[in-house]
Coordinates of C-alpha atoms in Angstrom, one line a residue:
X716 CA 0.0 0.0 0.0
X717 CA 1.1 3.2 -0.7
X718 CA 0.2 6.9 -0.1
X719 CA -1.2 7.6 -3.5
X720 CA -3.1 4.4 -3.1
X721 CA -7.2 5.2 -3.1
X722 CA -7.3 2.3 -1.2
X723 CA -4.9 4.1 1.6
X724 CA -6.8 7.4 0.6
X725 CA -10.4 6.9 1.0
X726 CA -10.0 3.7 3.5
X727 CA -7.1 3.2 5.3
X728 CA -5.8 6.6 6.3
X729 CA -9.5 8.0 7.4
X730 CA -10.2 4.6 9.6
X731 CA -6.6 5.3 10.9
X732 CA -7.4 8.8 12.2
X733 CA -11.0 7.7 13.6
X734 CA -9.4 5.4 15.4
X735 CA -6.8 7.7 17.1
X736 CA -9.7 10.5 17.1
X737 CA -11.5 8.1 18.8
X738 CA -8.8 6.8 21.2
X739 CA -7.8 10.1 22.3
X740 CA -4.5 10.8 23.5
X741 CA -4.3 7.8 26.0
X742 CA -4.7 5.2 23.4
X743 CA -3.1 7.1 20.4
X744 CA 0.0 4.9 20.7
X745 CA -1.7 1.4 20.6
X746 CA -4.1 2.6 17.2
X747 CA -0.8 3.8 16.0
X748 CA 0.7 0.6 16.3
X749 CA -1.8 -1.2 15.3
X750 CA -2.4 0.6 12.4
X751 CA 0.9 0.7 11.6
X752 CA 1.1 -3.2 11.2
X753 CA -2.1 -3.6 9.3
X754 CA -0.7 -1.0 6.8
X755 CA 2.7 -3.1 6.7
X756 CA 1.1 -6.6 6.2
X757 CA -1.2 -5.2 3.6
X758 CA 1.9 -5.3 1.1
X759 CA 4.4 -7.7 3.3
X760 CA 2.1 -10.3 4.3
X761 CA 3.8 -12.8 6.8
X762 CA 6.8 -10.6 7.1
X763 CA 5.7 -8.2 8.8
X764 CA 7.2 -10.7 11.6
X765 CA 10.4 -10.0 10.7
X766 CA 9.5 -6.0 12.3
X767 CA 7.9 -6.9 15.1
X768 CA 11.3 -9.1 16.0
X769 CA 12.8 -5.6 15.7
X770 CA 10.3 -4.0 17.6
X771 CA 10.7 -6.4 20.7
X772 CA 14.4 -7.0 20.8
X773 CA 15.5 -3.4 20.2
X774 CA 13.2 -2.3 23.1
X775 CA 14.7 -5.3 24.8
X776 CA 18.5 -4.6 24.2
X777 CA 17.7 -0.7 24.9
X778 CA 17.3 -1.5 28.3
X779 CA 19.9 -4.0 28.8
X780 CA 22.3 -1.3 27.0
X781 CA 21.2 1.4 29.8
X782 CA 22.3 -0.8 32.1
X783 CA 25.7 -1.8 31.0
X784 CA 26.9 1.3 28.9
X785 CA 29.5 -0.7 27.5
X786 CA 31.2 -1.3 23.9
X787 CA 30.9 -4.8 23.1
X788 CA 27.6 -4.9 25.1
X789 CA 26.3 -2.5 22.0
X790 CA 28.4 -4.5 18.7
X791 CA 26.1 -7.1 19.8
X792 CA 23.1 -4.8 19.7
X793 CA 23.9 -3.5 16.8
X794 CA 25.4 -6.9 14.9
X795 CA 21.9 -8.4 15.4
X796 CA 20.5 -5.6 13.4
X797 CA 23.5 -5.5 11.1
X798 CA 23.4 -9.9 10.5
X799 CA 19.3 -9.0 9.8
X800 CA 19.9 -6.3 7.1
X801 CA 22.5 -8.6 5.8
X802 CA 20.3 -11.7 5.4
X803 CA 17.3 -10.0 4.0
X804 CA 18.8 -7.4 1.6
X805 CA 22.5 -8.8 0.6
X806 CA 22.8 -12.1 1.0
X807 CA 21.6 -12.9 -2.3
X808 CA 23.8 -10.3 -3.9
X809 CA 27.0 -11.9 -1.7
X810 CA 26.2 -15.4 -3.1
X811 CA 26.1 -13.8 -6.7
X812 CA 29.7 -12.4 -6.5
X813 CA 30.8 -15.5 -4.4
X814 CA 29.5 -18.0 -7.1
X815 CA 31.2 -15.8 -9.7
X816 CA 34.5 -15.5 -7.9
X817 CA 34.9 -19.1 -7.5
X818 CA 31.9 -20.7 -9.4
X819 CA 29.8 -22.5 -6.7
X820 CA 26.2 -22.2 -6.4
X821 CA 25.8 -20.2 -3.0
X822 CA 23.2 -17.8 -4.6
X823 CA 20.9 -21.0 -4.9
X824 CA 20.4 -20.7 -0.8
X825 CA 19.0 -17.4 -0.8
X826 CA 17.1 -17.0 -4.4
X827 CA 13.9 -17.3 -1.7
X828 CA 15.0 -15.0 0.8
X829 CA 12.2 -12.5 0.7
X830 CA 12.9 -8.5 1.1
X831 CA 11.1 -6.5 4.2
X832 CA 9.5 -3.7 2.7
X833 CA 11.7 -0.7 4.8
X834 CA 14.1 -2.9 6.3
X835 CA 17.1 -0.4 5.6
X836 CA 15.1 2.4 7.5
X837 CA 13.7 0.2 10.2
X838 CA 17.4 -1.3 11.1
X839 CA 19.0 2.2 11.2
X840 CA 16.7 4.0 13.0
X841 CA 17.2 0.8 15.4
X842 CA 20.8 1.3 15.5
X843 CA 20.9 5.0 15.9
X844 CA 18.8 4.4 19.3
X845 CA 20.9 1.7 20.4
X846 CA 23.8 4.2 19.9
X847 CA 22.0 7.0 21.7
X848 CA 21.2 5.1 24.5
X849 CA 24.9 4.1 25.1
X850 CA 25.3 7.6 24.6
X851 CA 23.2 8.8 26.9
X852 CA 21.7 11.1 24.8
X853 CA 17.9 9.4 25.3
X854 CA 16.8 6.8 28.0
X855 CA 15.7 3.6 27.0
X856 CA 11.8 3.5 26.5
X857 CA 10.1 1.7 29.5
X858 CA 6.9 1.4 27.6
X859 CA 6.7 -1.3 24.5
X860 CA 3.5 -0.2 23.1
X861 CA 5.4 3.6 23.1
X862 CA 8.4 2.4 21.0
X863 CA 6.4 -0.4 19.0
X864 CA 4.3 2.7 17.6
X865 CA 7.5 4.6 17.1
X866 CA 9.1 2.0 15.4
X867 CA 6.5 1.2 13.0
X868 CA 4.9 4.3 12.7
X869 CA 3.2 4.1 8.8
X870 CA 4.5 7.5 7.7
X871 CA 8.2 6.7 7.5
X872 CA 8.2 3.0 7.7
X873 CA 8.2 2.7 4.0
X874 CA 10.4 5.3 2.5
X875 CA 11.5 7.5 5.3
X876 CA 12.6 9.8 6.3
X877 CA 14.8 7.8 9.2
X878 CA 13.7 9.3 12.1
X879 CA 15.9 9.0 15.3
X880 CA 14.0 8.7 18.5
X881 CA 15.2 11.2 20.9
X882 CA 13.5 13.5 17.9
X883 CA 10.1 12.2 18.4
X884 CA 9.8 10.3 21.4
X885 CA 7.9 12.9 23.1
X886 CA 6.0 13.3 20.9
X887 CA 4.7 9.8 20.7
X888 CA 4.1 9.8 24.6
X889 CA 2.2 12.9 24.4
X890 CA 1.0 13.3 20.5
X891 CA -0.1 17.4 19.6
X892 CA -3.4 16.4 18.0
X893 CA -5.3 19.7 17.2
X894 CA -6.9 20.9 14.1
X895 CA -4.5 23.4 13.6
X896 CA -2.0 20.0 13.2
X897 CA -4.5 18.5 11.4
X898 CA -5.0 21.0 8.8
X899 CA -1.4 21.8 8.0
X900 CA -0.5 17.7 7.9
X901 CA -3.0 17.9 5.1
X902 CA -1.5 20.8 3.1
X903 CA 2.0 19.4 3.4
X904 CA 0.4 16.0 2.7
X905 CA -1.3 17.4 -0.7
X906 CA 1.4 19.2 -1.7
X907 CA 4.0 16.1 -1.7
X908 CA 0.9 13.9 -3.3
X909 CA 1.0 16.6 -6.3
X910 CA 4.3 15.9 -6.9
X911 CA 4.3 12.1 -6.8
X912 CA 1.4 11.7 -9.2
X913 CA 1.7 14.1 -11.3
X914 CA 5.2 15.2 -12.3
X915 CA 7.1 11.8 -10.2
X916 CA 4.9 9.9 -12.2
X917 CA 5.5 11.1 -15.4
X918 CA 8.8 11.4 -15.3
X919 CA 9.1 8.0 -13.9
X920 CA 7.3 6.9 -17.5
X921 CA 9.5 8.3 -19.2
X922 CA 12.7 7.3 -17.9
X923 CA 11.7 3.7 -17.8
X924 CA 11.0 3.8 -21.3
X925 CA 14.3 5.3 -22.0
X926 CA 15.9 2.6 -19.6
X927 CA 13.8 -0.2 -21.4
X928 CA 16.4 0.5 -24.4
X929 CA 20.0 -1.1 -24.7
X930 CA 22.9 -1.5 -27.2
X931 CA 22.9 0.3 -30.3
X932 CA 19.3 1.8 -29.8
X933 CA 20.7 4.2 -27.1
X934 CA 20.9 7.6 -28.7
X935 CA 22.2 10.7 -27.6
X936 CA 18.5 11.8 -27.5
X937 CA 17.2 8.6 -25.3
X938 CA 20.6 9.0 -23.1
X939 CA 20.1 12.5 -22.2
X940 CA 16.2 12.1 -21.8
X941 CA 16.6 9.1 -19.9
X942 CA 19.3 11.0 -17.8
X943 CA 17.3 14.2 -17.2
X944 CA 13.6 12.3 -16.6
X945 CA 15.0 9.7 -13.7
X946 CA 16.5 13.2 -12.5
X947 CA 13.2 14.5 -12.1
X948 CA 11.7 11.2 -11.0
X949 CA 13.7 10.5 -8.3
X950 CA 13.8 14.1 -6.4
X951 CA 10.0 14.5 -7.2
X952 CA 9.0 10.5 -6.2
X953 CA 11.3 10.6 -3.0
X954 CA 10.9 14.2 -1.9
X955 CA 7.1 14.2 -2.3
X956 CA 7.3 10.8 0.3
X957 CA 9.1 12.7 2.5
X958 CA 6.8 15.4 2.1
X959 CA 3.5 13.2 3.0
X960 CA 5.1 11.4 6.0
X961 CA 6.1 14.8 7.4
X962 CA 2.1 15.9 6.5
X963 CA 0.5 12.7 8.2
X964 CA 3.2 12.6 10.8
X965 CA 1.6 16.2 11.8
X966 CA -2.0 14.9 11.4
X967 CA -1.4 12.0 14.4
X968 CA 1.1 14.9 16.4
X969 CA 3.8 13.6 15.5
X970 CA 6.5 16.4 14.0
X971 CA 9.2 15.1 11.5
X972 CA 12.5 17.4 10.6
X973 CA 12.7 18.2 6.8
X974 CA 14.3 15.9 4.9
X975 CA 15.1 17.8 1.5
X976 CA 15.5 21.4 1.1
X977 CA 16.1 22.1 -2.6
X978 CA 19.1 19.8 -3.5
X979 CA 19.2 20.4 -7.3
X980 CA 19.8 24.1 -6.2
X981 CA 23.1 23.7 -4.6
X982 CA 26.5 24.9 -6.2
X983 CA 28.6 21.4 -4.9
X984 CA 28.4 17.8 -4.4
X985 CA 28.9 18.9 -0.5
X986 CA 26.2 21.5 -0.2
X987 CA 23.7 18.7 -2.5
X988 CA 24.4 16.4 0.2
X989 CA 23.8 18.8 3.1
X990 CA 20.2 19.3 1.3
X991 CA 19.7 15.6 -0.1
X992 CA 17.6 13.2 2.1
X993 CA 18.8 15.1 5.2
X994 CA 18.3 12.4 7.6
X995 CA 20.4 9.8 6.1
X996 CA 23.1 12.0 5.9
X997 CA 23.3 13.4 9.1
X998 CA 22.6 9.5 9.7
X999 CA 25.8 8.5 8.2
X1000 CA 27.5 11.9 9.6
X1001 CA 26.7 11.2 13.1
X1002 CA 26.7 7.3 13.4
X1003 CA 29.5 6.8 11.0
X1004 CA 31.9 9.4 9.4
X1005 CA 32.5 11.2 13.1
X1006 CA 33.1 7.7 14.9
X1007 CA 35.2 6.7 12.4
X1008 CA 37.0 10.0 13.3
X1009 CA 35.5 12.7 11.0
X1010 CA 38.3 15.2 9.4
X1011 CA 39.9 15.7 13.4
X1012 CA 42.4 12.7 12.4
X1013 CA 44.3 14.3 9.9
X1014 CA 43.8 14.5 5.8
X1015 CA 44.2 10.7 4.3
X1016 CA 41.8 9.5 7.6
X1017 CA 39.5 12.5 6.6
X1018 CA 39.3 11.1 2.7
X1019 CA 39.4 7.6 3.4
X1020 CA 36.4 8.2 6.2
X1021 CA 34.3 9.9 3.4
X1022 CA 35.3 6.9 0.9
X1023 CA 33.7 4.8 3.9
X1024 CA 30.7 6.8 4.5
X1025 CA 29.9 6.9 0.6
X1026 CA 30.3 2.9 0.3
X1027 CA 27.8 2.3 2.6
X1028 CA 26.0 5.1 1.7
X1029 CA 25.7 3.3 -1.8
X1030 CA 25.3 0.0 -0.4
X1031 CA 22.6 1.2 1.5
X1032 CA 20.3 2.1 -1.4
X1033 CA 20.6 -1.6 -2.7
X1034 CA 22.5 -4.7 -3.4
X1035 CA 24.2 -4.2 -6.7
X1036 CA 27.0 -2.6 -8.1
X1037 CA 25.9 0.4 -9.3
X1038 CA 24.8 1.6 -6.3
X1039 CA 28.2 0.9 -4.8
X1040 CA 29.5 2.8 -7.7
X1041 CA 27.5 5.3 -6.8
X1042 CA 28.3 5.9 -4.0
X1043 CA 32.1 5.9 -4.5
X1044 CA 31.4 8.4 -7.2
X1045 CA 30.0 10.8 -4.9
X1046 CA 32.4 10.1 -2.5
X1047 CA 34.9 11.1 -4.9
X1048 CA 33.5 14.4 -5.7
X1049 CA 33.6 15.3 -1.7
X1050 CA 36.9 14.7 -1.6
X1051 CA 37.7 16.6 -4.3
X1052 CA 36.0 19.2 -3.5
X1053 CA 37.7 19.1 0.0
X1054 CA 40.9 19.3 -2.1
X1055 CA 40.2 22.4 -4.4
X1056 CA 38.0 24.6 -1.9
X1057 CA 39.0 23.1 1.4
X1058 CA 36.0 23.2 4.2
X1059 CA 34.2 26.4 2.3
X1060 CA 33.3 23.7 -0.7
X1061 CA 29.6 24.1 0.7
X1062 CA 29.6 27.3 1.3
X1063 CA 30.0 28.4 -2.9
X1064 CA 27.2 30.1 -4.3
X1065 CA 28.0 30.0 -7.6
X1066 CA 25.5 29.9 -10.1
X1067 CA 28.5 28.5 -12.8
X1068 CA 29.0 25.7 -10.7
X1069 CA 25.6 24.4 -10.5
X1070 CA 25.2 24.5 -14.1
X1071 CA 28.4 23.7 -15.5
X1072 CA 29.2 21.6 -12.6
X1073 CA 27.0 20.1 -10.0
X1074 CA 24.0 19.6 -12.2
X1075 CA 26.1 17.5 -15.2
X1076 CA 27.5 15.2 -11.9
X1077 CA 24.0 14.6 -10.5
X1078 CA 22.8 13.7 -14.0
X1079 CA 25.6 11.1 -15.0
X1080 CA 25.6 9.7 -10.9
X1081 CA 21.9 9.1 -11.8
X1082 CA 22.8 7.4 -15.2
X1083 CA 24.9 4.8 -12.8
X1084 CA 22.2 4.9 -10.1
X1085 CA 19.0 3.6 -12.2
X1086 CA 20.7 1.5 -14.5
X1087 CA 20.1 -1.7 -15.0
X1088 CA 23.9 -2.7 -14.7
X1089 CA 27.0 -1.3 -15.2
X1090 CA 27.6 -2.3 -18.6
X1091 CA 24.0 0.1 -19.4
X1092 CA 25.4 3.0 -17.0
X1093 CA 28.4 3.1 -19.4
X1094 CA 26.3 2.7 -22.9
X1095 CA 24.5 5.8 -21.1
X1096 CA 27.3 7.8 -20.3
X1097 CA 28.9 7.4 -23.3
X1098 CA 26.0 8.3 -25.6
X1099 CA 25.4 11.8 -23.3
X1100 CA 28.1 13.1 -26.6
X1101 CA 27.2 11.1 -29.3
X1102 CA 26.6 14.0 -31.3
X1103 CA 26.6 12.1 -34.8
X1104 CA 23.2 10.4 -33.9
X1105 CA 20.6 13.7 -33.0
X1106 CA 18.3 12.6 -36.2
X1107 CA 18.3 8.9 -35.1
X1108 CA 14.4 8.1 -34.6
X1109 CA 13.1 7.2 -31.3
X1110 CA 13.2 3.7 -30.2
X1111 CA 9.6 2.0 -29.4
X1112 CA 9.4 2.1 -25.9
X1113 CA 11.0 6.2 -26.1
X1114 CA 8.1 6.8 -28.3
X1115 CA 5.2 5.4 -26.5
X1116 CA 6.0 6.7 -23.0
X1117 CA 5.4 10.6 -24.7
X1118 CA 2.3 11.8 -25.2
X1119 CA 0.6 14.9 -24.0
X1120 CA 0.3 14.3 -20.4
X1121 CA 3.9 13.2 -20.0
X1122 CA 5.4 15.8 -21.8
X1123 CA 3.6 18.8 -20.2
X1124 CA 4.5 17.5 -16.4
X1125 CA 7.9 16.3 -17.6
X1126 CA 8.3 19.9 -18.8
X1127 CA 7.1 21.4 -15.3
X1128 CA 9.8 19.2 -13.7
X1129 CA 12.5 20.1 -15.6
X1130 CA 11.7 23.8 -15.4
X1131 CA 11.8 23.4 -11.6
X1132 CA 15.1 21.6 -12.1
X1133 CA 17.0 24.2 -13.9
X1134 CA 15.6 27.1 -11.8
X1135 CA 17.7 29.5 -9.9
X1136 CA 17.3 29.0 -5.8
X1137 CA 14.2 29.7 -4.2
X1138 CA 12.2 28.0 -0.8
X1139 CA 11.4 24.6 -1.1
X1140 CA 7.8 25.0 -0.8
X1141 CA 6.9 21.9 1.9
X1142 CA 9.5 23.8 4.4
X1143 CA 8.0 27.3 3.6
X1144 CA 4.7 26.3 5.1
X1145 CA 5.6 24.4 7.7
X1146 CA 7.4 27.6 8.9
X1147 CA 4.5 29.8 9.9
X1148 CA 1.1 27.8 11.3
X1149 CA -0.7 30.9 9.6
X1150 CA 0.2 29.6 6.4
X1151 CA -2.1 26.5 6.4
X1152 CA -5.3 28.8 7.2
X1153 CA -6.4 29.4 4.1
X1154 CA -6.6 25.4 3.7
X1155 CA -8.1 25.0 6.9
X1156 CA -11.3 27.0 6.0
X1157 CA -11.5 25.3 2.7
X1158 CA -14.5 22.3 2.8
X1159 CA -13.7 19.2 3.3
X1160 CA -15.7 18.5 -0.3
X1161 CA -13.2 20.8 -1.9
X1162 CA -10.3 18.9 -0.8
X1163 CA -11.7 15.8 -2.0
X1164 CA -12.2 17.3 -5.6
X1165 CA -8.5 18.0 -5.6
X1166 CA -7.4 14.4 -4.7
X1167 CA -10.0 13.5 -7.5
X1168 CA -8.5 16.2 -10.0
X1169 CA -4.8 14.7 -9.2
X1170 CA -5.7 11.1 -9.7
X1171 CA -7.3 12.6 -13.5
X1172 CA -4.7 13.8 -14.3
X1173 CA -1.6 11.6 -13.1
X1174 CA -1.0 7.7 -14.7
X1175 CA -1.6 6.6 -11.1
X1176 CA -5.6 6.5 -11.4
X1177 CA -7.6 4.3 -14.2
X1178 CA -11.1 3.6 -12.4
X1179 CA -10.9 0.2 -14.3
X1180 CA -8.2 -0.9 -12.2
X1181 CA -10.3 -0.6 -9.2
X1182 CA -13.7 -0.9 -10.2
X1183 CA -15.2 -3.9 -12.1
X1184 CA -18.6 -3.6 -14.6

């Protein structure tokens, strides 16, 4: 299920918040929860086990941790989370490369394994409380129903952003349900459900019909279409999820940090990831790169922490080699950015550098990111300057993923793209409660014929899909 879903629209999300309506603040935490594992089993089915495991030992472990503040006492904490991220989302991929390097058949074991929807958010944000409590920067949470509903809380669970619990925990023990809350979690909710079905979603056609195309077929036109929609796709798609789990996280009184402030806007690969999915790297910053001794260690420990951080940061996003390219490519870029403008990299405002500069790396680091293998990355890449074929006609799939609708939201999202900096519009309004007022006297009706209007318009909706003559 997800949030552009009628089914989660009209059904799921409205029986959620009657329920916690209902409940009051006293029994917000167990609809929450609740709620929270319906909505997971609806698309995982039986494995919505493998969260509640990681729901009862983390709360489990938190405490034992609190008691005995020690190093290894946390390894094994966070090994057990580590071994079940490894099992779930690697091991096929390790068997792969191990059947390669020495031709055995280890893949064979785990060709069944079955991936947890979330698992990568779920185990960090386990980790990072695990850390805090050995820390002592939060105490472990006495009440299991309290950190259940944290843990699985259906805003983030899917698609983030990871939210650490000494952020929220509060919160979730004494939820801010108001109208005023309720009213601005549905404008920020709208707004990010615009931009998944309309521009996300168009974008997203488009580059998979570039993507569906290999070898020869791969023009200059398809690469640099292909590059530039998945561009679009993937800020607008991921972005806009962030953007309704913040809304929805306001609705229950739960408040989420941003989680993307305008990335395509920055000047540097530095300052992109200072404004890219915020949470996972300040994640990596906090958990990992300052651990491992951040730049305080002199300069090769500096670059080879930010080589680290950027492995797992592409391992993170899945198990293949183009996202472990992908994140060494980025990694790269820090570090050379670190050795041509030193620790102001971030701080350029150049509007030379974004075009000429940042915006041409995002593009091709995309090209390796959505790519099918490495082998397509490169056919990609290489076809971005393959000036000799601009007349070529456009391959079949190309072809039938533009028409009208496409085009004109495509168009929106790449003027966005290239525009100079502005707000990013989901942080403007969740500056100033006074913003969301005009929303708050609109009918109820009248927000209803939007979510109709979007589903028209986007590829998300075909009432034949859902309703049967």
């Amino acid at each position: 299920m997800v949030f552009s879903e009628p089914v989660f629209l009209f059904a799921f999300l409205p029986i959620a918040m009657a329920l916690v309506m209902v409940g009051g603040k006293r029994f917000t935490a167990p609809m929450v929860l609740l709620t929270s594992l319906v909505f997971y089993a609806w698309g995982s089915g039986a494995i919505v086990a493998v969260l509640i495991f990681s729901i009862v030992f983390n709360w489990a472990y938190g405490r034992v941790i609190e008691r005995n503040r020690t190093n290894a006492v946390l390894m094994i904490g966070i090994g057990v989370n580590v071994l079940l991220l490894l099992y779930y989302k690697y091991s096929y991929f390790i068997g792969l490369n191990v059947d390669e390097a020495i031709g055995t058949h280890v893949s064979d074991s785990f060709k069944s394994v079955v991936l947890p929807i979330g698992i990568s958010f779920f185990v960090f944000q386990a980790i990072s409380y695990l850390i805090d409590i050995k820390r002592g920067d939060v105490p472990a949470e006495r009440n299991l129903i309290i950190f259940g509903a944290y843990k699985s809380f259906f805003p983030q669970l899917i698609a983030g952003p990871i939210v650490r619990f000494r952020d929220v925990g509060e919160d979730f023990h004494n939820p801010q349900i108001s109208m005023e809350n309720i009213s601005a979690g549905v404008a920020r909710f709208v707004h990010g459900l615009l931009k998944k079905v309309i521009i996300a979603d168009a974008a997203g056609a488009i580059s998979d019909g570039c993507f569906a195309v290999h070898g020869a077929d791969v023009t200059i036109t398809v690469a640099w279409l292909g590059a530039l929609a998945y561009a679009i796709q993937i800020y607008f798609d991921f972005s806009a999820y962030s953007d309704m789990a913040i809304g929805l996280g306001r609705i229950f009184g739960i408040r989420f940090n941003e989680n993307f402030m305008r990335p395509y806007s920055a000047s540097t690969v530095t300052e992109f990831w200072r404004r890219w999915h915020i949470s996972l790297s300040t994640w990596f910053r906090d958990y990992v790169y300052i651990p491992l001794g951040g730049s305080r260690k002199g300069t090769i420990r500096t670059y080879r922490n930010l080589a680290v951080v950027f492995l797992v940061t592409g391992l993170w996003h899945g198990a293949a080699w183009t996202f472990v390219i992908w994140g060494l490519y980025h990694g790269a870029f820090l570090i050379c950015e670190k050795l041509v403008f030193g620790n102001a990299a971030a701080e350029k405002k150049s509007h030379v550098l974004r075009i000429f500069y940042l915006l041409p790396v995002i593009i091709i680091g995309w090209i390796i990111f959505r790519a099918d293998s490495l082998a397509q990355a490169w056919t990609f890449m290489t076809n971005l300057f393959a000036l000799g074929e601009l007349g070529a006609p456009l391959p079949e799939p190309v072809a039938a993923a533009l028409n009208p609708r496409t085009v004109l939201f495509f168009a929106i999202g790449l003027l966005i793209f290239v525009a100079p900096r502005g707000p990013a519009i989901g942080a403007w309004l969740a500056q100033d409660p006074t913003r969301f007022r005009v929303l708050s006297r609109v009918p109820y009706t009248a927000v209803g014929l939007i979510l109709a209007g979007v589903f028209v318009l986007s590829s998300s909706f075909s009432p034949f899909l859902y309703f049967r003559f």
